[in-house]
């Protein structure tokens, strides 16, 4: 398994393997933010196939509440490993470590991420990796359904922070 930042030609490959649903979290939107210097879109590959993604947002948390409370903390957003058959093999852990290494190289080495309050397994993983719970917030999301209708909702999440030095 190797991890690399997204290249222009990867966007179409990602879309084929895992079609975007979130408006702000589409592969194209994440790649555009990387091109603008706002984030790094990290992709894990196994045998030439992308098996997940994580966007490291250098401009801070996607949710305004989080940015206000943790102004200098980059955020790992959109962390996902797929298909399910490649979960629990260490890919997610490697993505988080790759993000943390980038953060150490860029500056203070702070890293944050949000986890849905109902996602106990992911929360357990982040706790094992040293991320400490901070604030609870509502994460606003927008997605387009199969009929092309925009749906907006918010998920109750907890923001976790790891200070690396
Ligand atoms: C959470 C996730 C990114 C972790 O990636 P991963 O490659 O499975 O993680 P690792 O192999 O490094 O670590 C495995 C640990 O992840 C955690 N985990 C969380 N959700 C999981 C899931 N749906 N399947 C497997 N492991 C999961 C468990 O604590 C697991 O440890 P265990 O195998 O001892 O139970 C991945 O499982 C996933 O994409 N889950 C669905 C989407 C999601 O919940 N994203 C996180 C949003 S905050």
PDB file of C-alpha atoms and ligand atoms in Angstrom:
ATOM      1  CA  UNK A   1       0.000   0.000   0.000  1.00  0.00           C
ATOM      2  CA  UNK A   2       1.245   3.472  -0.800  1.00  0.00           C
ATOM      3  CA  UNK A   3      -0.140   6.923  -0.031  1.00  0.00           C
ATOM      4  CA  UNK A   4       0.165   9.797  -2.494  1.00  0.00           C
ATOM      5  CA  UNK A   5      -1.411  13.217  -2.971  1.00  0.00           C
ATOM      6  CA  UNK A   6      -4.182  13.334  -5.547  1.00  0.00           C
ATOM      7  CA  UNK A   7      -3.120  14.037  -9.145  1.00  0.00           C
ATOM      8  CA  UNK A   8      -5.424  15.623 -11.757  1.00  0.00           C
ATOM      9  CA  UNK A   9      -5.983  12.266 -13.493  1.00  0.00           C
ATOM     10  CA  UNK A  10      -6.986  10.583 -10.188  1.00  0.00           C
ATOM     11  CA  UNK A  11     -10.231  12.581  -9.842  1.00  0.00           C
ATOM     12  CA  UNK A  12     -11.975  10.606 -12.569  1.00  0.00           C
ATOM     13  CA  UNK A  13     -10.631   7.292 -11.190  1.00  0.00           C
ATOM     14  CA  UNK A  14     -11.928   8.148  -7.700  1.00  0.00           C
ATOM     15  CA  UNK A  15     -15.303   9.101  -9.120  1.00  0.00           C
ATOM     16  CA  UNK A  16     -15.489   5.709 -10.847  1.00  0.00           C
ATOM     17  CA  UNK A  17     -14.596   3.708  -7.710  1.00  0.00           C
ATOM     18  CA  UNK A  18     -16.457   5.853  -5.178  1.00  0.00           C
ATOM     19  CA  UNK A  19     -18.913   8.345  -6.696  1.00  0.00           C
ATOM     20  CA  UNK A  20     -19.147  11.659  -4.833  1.00  0.00           C
ATOM     21  CA  UNK A  21     -22.329  12.377  -2.887  1.00  0.00           C
ATOM     22  CA  UNK A  22     -21.426  15.376  -0.712  1.00  0.00           C
ATOM     23  CA  UNK A  23     -21.487  18.742  -2.511  1.00  0.00           C
ATOM     24  CA  UNK A  24     -18.539  20.277  -0.633  1.00  0.00           C
ATOM     25  CA  UNK A  25     -16.845  16.876  -0.326  1.00  0.00           C
ATOM     26  CA  UNK A  26     -16.794  15.796  -3.978  1.00  0.00           C
ATOM     27  CA  UNK A  27     -13.452  14.516  -5.251  1.00  0.00           C
ATOM     28  CA  UNK A  28     -13.320  17.464  -7.677  1.00  0.00           C
ATOM     29  CA  UNK A  29     -13.955  19.982  -4.862  1.00  0.00           C
ATOM     30  CA  UNK A  30     -11.309  18.388  -2.660  1.00  0.00           C
ATOM     31  CA  UNK A  31      -8.799  18.392  -5.531  1.00  0.00           C
ATOM     32  CA  UNK A  32      -9.614  22.044  -6.321  1.00  0.00           C
ATOM     33  CA  UNK A  33      -8.863  23.008  -2.708  1.00  0.00           C
ATOM     34  CA  UNK A  34      -5.555  21.179  -2.962  1.00  0.00           C
ATOM     35  CA  UNK A  35      -4.754  23.099  -6.161  1.00  0.00           C
ATOM     36  CA  UNK A  36      -5.563  26.354  -4.324  1.00  0.00           C
ATOM     37  CA  UNK A  37      -3.088  25.438  -1.557  1.00  0.00           C
ATOM     38  CA  UNK A  38      -5.859  25.016   1.032  1.00  0.00           C
ATOM     39  CA  UNK A  39      -5.544  21.289   1.556  1.00  0.00           C
ATOM     40  CA  UNK A  40      -3.737  18.047   0.708  1.00  0.00           C
ATOM     41  CA  UNK A  41      -5.910  15.263  -0.678  1.00  0.00           C
ATOM     42  CA  UNK A  42      -4.237  11.994   0.345  1.00  0.00           C
ATOM     43  CA  UNK A  43      -5.076   8.753  -1.430  1.00  0.00           C
ATOM     44  CA  UNK A  44      -4.062   5.205  -0.403  1.00  0.00           C
ATOM     45  CA  UNK A  45      -3.446   2.823  -3.311  1.00  0.00           C
ATOM     46  CA  UNK A  46      -3.265  -0.988  -3.361  1.00  0.00           C
ATOM     47  CA  UNK A  47      -2.154  -2.611  -6.647  1.00  0.00           C
ATOM     48  CA  UNK A  48      -3.060   0.481  -8.676  1.00  0.00           C
ATOM     49  CA  UNK A  49      -6.534   0.873  -7.122  1.00  0.00           C
ATOM     50  CA  UNK A  50      -7.515   3.741  -4.792  1.00  0.00           C
ATOM     51  CA  UNK A  51      -8.862   2.331  -1.498  1.00  0.00           C
ATOM     52  CA  UNK A  52      -9.891   5.480   0.347  1.00  0.00           C
ATOM     53  CA  UNK A  53      -9.121   9.132   0.914  1.00  0.00           C
ATOM     54  CA  UNK A  54      -8.456  11.823   3.493  1.00  0.00           C
ATOM     55  CA  UNK A  55      -8.396  15.584   2.938  1.00  0.00           C
ATOM     56  CA  UNK A  56      -6.081  17.527   5.230  1.00  0.00           C
ATOM     57  CA  UNK A  57      -7.540  21.028   5.411  1.00  0.00           C
ATOM     58  CA  UNK A  58      -4.729  23.429   6.240  1.00  0.00           C
ATOM     59  CA  UNK A  59      -7.211  26.311   6.542  1.00  0.00           C
ATOM     60  CA  UNK A  60      -8.821  24.645   9.586  1.00  0.00           C
ATOM     61  CA  UNK A  61     -12.033  22.795  10.363  1.00  0.00           C
ATOM     62  CA  UNK A  62     -14.758  22.713   7.727  1.00  0.00           C
ATOM     63  CA  UNK A  63     -17.400  23.650  10.324  1.00  0.00           C
ATOM     64  CA  UNK A  64     -17.302  27.401  11.219  1.00  0.00           C
ATOM     65  CA  UNK A  65     -17.789  26.561  14.929  1.00  0.00           C
ATOM     66  CA  UNK A  66     -14.652  24.405  14.898  1.00  0.00           C
ATOM     67  CA  UNK A  67     -12.573  27.016  13.043  1.00  0.00           C
ATOM     68  CA  UNK A  68     -13.590  29.641  15.607  1.00  0.00           C
ATOM     69  CA  UNK A  69     -12.634  27.454  18.578  1.00  0.00           C
ATOM     70  CA  UNK A  70      -9.441  25.974  17.054  1.00  0.00           C
ATOM     71  CA  UNK A  71      -8.198  28.649  14.616  1.00  0.00           C
ATOM     72  CA  UNK A  72      -4.711  27.188  14.121  1.00  0.00           C
ATOM     73  CA  UNK A  73      -5.636  23.527  13.895  1.00  0.00           C
ATOM     74  CA  UNK A  74      -5.689  21.758  10.509  1.00  0.00           C
ATOM     75  CA  UNK A  75      -8.380  19.096  10.097  1.00  0.00           C
ATOM     76  CA  UNK A  76      -8.436  15.624   8.579  1.00  0.00           C
ATOM     77  CA  UNK A  77     -11.744  15.606   6.738  1.00  0.00           C
ATOM     78  CA  UNK A  78     -13.516  12.965   4.674  1.00  0.00           C
ATOM     79  CA  UNK A  79     -11.484  10.073   6.066  1.00  0.00           C
ATOM     80  CA  UNK A  80     -12.741   6.889   4.487  1.00  0.00           C
ATOM     81  CA  UNK A  81     -11.418   3.454   3.530  1.00  0.00           C
ATOM     82  CA  UNK A  82     -13.283   1.288   1.019  1.00  0.00           C
ATOM     83  CA  UNK A  83     -14.365  -1.289   0.076  1.00  0.00           C
ATOM     84  CA  UNK A  84     -15.193  -2.778   3.485  1.00  0.00           C
ATOM     85  CA  UNK A  85     -12.961  -5.764   2.702  1.00  0.00           C
ATOM     86  CA  UNK A  86      -9.850  -3.569   3.067  1.00  0.00           C
ATOM     87  CA  UNK A  87     -10.899  -2.036   6.403  1.00  0.00           C
ATOM     88  CA  UNK A  88      -9.149  -3.041   9.635  1.00  0.00           C
ATOM     89  CA  UNK A  89      -5.910  -3.639   7.702  1.00  0.00           C
ATOM     90  CA  UNK A  90      -4.196  -0.443   8.871  1.00  0.00           C
ATOM     91  CA  UNK A  91      -5.010   1.776   5.861  1.00  0.00           C
ATOM     92  CA  UNK A  92      -6.892   4.377   7.962  1.00  0.00           C
ATOM     93  CA  UNK A  93      -4.068   4.460  10.511  1.00  0.00           C
ATOM     94  CA  UNK A  94      -1.524   4.992   7.705  1.00  0.00           C
ATOM     95  CA  UNK A  95      -3.593   7.857   6.268  1.00  0.00           C
ATOM     96  CA  UNK A  96      -3.726   9.560   9.680  1.00  0.00           C
ATOM     97  CA  UNK A  97       0.014   9.087  10.173  1.00  0.00           C
ATOM     98  CA  UNK A  98       0.720  10.533   6.701  1.00  0.00           C
ATOM     99  CA  UNK A  99      -1.423  13.589   7.546  1.00  0.00           C
ATOM    100  CA  UNK A 100       0.369  14.039  10.858  1.00  0.00           C
ATOM    101  CA  UNK A 101       3.791  13.858   9.191  1.00  0.00           C
ATOM    102  CA  UNK A 102       2.758  16.591   6.758  1.00  0.00           C
ATOM    103  CA  UNK A 103       1.551  18.723   9.687  1.00  0.00           C
ATOM    104  CA  UNK A 104       4.861  18.291  11.490  1.00  0.00           C
ATOM    105  CA  UNK A 105       6.750  19.431   8.384  1.00  0.00           C
ATOM    106  CA  UNK A 106       4.502  22.483   7.905  1.00  0.00           C
ATOM    107  CA  UNK A 107       4.535  23.835  11.458  1.00  0.00           C
ATOM    108  CA  UNK A 108       3.260  23.238  14.953  1.00  0.00           C
ATOM    109  CA  UNK A 109       2.163  19.657  14.332  1.00  0.00           C
ATOM    110  CA  UNK A 110      -1.380  20.080  15.571  1.00  0.00           C
ATOM    111  CA  UNK A 111      -3.993  17.879  13.933  1.00  0.00           C
ATOM    112  CA  UNK A 112      -7.747  17.712  14.476  1.00  0.00           C
ATOM    113  CA  UNK A 113     -10.595  15.614  13.199  1.00  0.00           C
ATOM    114  CA  UNK A 114     -14.311  15.301  13.794  1.00  0.00           C
ATOM    115  CA  UNK A 115     -16.155  12.071  14.465  1.00  0.00           C
ATOM    116  CA  UNK A 116     -19.911  11.482  14.475  1.00  0.00           C
ATOM    117  CA  UNK A 117     -21.210  10.878  17.999  1.00  0.00           C
ATOM    118  CA  UNK A 118     -22.606   7.509  16.922  1.00  0.00           C
ATOM    119  CA  UNK A 119     -19.370   6.307  15.305  1.00  0.00           C
ATOM    120  CA  UNK A 120     -17.878   4.477  18.294  1.00  0.00           C
ATOM    121  CA  UNK A 121     -15.431   2.320  16.299  1.00  0.00           C
ATOM    122  CA  UNK A 122     -13.859   5.273  14.507  1.00  0.00           C
ATOM    123  CA  UNK A 123     -13.725   7.192  17.828  1.00  0.00           C
ATOM    124  CA  UNK A 124     -11.936   4.230  19.431  1.00  0.00           C
ATOM    125  CA  UNK A 125      -9.373   4.214  16.617  1.00  0.00           C
ATOM    126  CA  UNK A 126      -8.663   7.958  16.960  1.00  0.00           C
ATOM    127  CA  UNK A 127      -8.372   7.639  20.766  1.00  0.00           C
ATOM    128  CA  UNK A 128      -5.828   4.834  20.290  1.00  0.00           C
ATOM    129  CA  UNK A 129      -3.848   7.129  17.983  1.00  0.00           C
ATOM    130  CA  UNK A 130      -3.727   9.868  20.638  1.00  0.00           C
ATOM    131  CA  UNK A 131      -6.490  12.249  19.547  1.00  0.00           C
ATOM    132  CA  UNK A 132      -8.165  13.871  22.557  1.00  0.00           C
ATOM    133  CA  UNK A 133     -11.851  14.873  22.630  1.00  0.00           C
ATOM    134  CA  UNK A 134     -12.717  18.582  22.694  1.00  0.00           C
ATOM    135  CA  UNK A 135     -15.946  20.321  21.674  1.00  0.00           C
ATOM    136  CA  UNK A 136     -19.239  18.896  20.383  1.00  0.00           C
ATOM    137  CA  UNK A 137     -20.580  20.670  17.267  1.00  0.00           C
ATOM    138  CA  UNK A 138     -23.042  20.340  14.418  1.00  0.00           C
ATOM    139  CA  UNK A 139     -21.340  19.459  11.140  1.00  0.00           C
ATOM    140  CA  UNK A 140     -23.386  20.950   8.264  1.00  0.00           C
ATOM    141  CA  UNK A 141     -23.606  18.721   5.170  1.00  0.00           C
ATOM    142  CA  UNK A 142     -25.250  19.079   1.753  1.00  0.00           C
ATOM    143  CA  UNK A 143     -25.747  16.258  -0.713  1.00  0.00           C
ATOM    144  CA  UNK A 144     -27.575  15.744  -3.969  1.00  0.00           C
ATOM    145  CA  UNK A 145     -29.922  12.734  -4.027  1.00  0.00           C
ATOM    146  CA  UNK A 146     -30.630  10.355  -6.938  1.00  0.00           C
ATOM    147  CA  UNK A 147     -33.326  12.774  -8.278  1.00  0.00           C
ATOM    148  CA  UNK A 148     -30.831  15.658  -8.272  1.00  0.00           C
ATOM    149  CA  UNK A 149     -32.481  17.326  -5.273  1.00  0.00           C
ATOM    150  CA  UNK A 150     -30.186  19.042  -2.778  1.00  0.00           C
ATOM    151  CA  UNK A 151     -30.600  17.736   0.783  1.00  0.00           C
ATOM    152  CA  UNK A 152     -29.142  19.617   3.746  1.00  0.00           C
ATOM    153  CA  UNK A 153     -28.613  18.169   7.197  1.00  0.00           C
ATOM    154  CA  UNK A 154     -26.248  18.389  10.155  1.00  0.00           C
ATOM    155  CA  UNK A 155     -24.531  15.620  12.058  1.00  0.00           C
ATOM    156  CA  UNK A 156     -23.652  15.937  15.749  1.00  0.00           C
ATOM    157  CA  UNK A 157     -19.893  15.400  15.990  1.00  0.00           C
ATOM    158  CA  UNK A 158     -17.054  15.666  18.456  1.00  0.00           C
ATOM    159  CA  UNK A 159     -13.807  17.409  17.485  1.00  0.00           C
ATOM    160  CA  UNK A 160     -10.613  15.616  18.560  1.00  0.00           C
ATOM    161  CA  UNK A 161      -7.159  17.165  18.650  1.00  0.00           C
ATOM    162  CA  UNK A 162      -3.664  15.693  18.756  1.00  0.00           C
ATOM    163  CA  UNK A 163      -0.689  17.862  19.679  1.00  0.00           C
ATOM    164  CA  UNK A 164       2.452  16.262  18.299  1.00  0.00           C
ATOM    165  CA  UNK A 165       5.006  18.457  20.054  1.00  0.00           C
TER     166      UNK A 165
HETATM  167  C1  LIG B   1     -12.854   4.539  10.146  1.00  0.00           C
HETATM  168  C2  LIG B   1     -11.968   4.055   8.998  1.00  0.00           C
HETATM  169  C3  LIG B   1     -11.520   5.255   8.171  1.00  0.00           C
HETATM  170  C4  LIG B   1     -10.742   3.375   9.610  1.00  0.00           C
HETATM  171  O1  LIG B   1      -9.936   2.886   8.542  1.00  0.00           O
HETATM  172  P1  LIG B   1      -9.333   1.399   8.639  1.00  0.00           P
HETATM  173  O2  LIG B   1      -8.384   1.230   7.519  1.00  0.00           O
HETATM  174  O3  LIG B   1     -10.429   0.419   8.772  1.00  0.00           O
HETATM  175  O4  LIG B   1      -8.557   1.564  10.034  1.00  0.00           O
HETATM  176  P2  LIG B   1      -7.364   0.692  10.583  1.00  0.00           P
HETATM  177  O5  LIG B   1      -7.310  -0.628   9.896  1.00  0.00           O
HETATM  178  O6  LIG B   1      -6.144   1.523  10.587  1.00  0.00           O
HETATM  179  O7  LIG B   1      -7.838   0.515  12.053  1.00  0.00           O
HETATM  180  C5  LIG B   1      -8.952  -0.334  12.291  1.00  0.00           C
HETATM  181  C6  LIG B   1      -9.824   0.276  13.311  1.00  0.00           C
HETATM  182  O8  LIG B   1     -10.660   1.272  12.750  1.00  0.00           O
HETATM  183  C7  LIG B   1     -11.872   1.307  13.490  1.00  0.00           C
HETATM  184  N1  LIG B   1     -13.051   1.260  12.618  1.00  0.00           N
HETATM  185  C8  LIG B   1     -13.988   2.205  12.643  1.00  0.00           C
HETATM  186  N2  LIG B   1     -14.971   1.950  11.790  1.00  0.00           N
HETATM  187  C9  LIG B   1     -14.652   0.794  11.173  1.00  0.00           C
HETATM  188  C10 LIG B   1     -15.303   0.005  10.179  1.00  0.00           C
HETATM  189  N3  LIG B   1     -16.475   0.370   9.622  1.00  0.00           N
HETATM  190  N4  LIG B   1     -14.687  -1.140   9.771  1.00  0.00           N
HETATM  191  C11 LIG B   1     -13.504  -1.506  10.309  1.00  0.00           C
HETATM  192  N5  LIG B   1     -12.850  -0.775  11.253  1.00  0.00           N
HETATM  193  C12 LIG B   1     -13.427   0.356  11.702  1.00  0.00           C
HETATM  194  C13 LIG B   1     -11.849   0.167  14.464  1.00  0.00           C
HETATM  195  O9  LIG B   1     -11.461   0.701  15.728  1.00  0.00           O
HETATM  196  C14 LIG B   1     -10.782  -0.740  13.900  1.00  0.00           C
HETATM  197  O10 LIG B   1     -10.140  -1.435  14.894  1.00  0.00           O
HETATM  198  P3  LIG B   1     -10.538  -2.969  15.059  1.00  0.00           P
HETATM  199  O11 LIG B   1     -10.275  -3.620  13.712  1.00  0.00           O
HETATM  200  O12 LIG B   1      -9.630  -3.410  16.148  1.00  0.00           O
HETATM  201  O13 LIG B   1     -11.993  -2.961  15.407  1.00  0.00           O
HETATM  202  C15 LIG B   1     -12.696   3.036   8.075  1.00  0.00           C
HETATM  203  O14 LIG B   1     -13.012   1.908   8.807  1.00  0.00           O
HETATM  204  C16 LIG B   1     -13.938   3.591   7.398  1.00  0.00           C
HETATM  205  O15 LIG B   1     -13.853   4.117   6.290  1.00  0.00           O
HETATM  206  N6  LIG B   1     -15.101   3.450   8.041  1.00  0.00           N
HETATM  207  C17 LIG B   1     -16.348   3.937   7.457  1.00  0.00           C
HETATM  208  C18 LIG B   1     -16.382   5.445   7.287  1.00  0.00           C
HETATM  209  C19 LIG B   1     -16.066   6.165   8.594  1.00  0.00           C
HETATM  210  O16 LIG B   1     -16.565   5.813   9.651  1.00  0.00           O
HETATM  211  N7  LIG B   1     -15.202   7.190   8.487  1.00  0.00           N
HETATM  212  C20 LIG B   1     -14.754   7.945   9.632  1.00  0.00           C
HETATM  213  C21 LIG B   1     -15.487   9.227   9.710  1.00  0.00           C
HETATM  214  S1  LIG B   1     -14.895  10.147  11.111  1.00  0.00           S
END
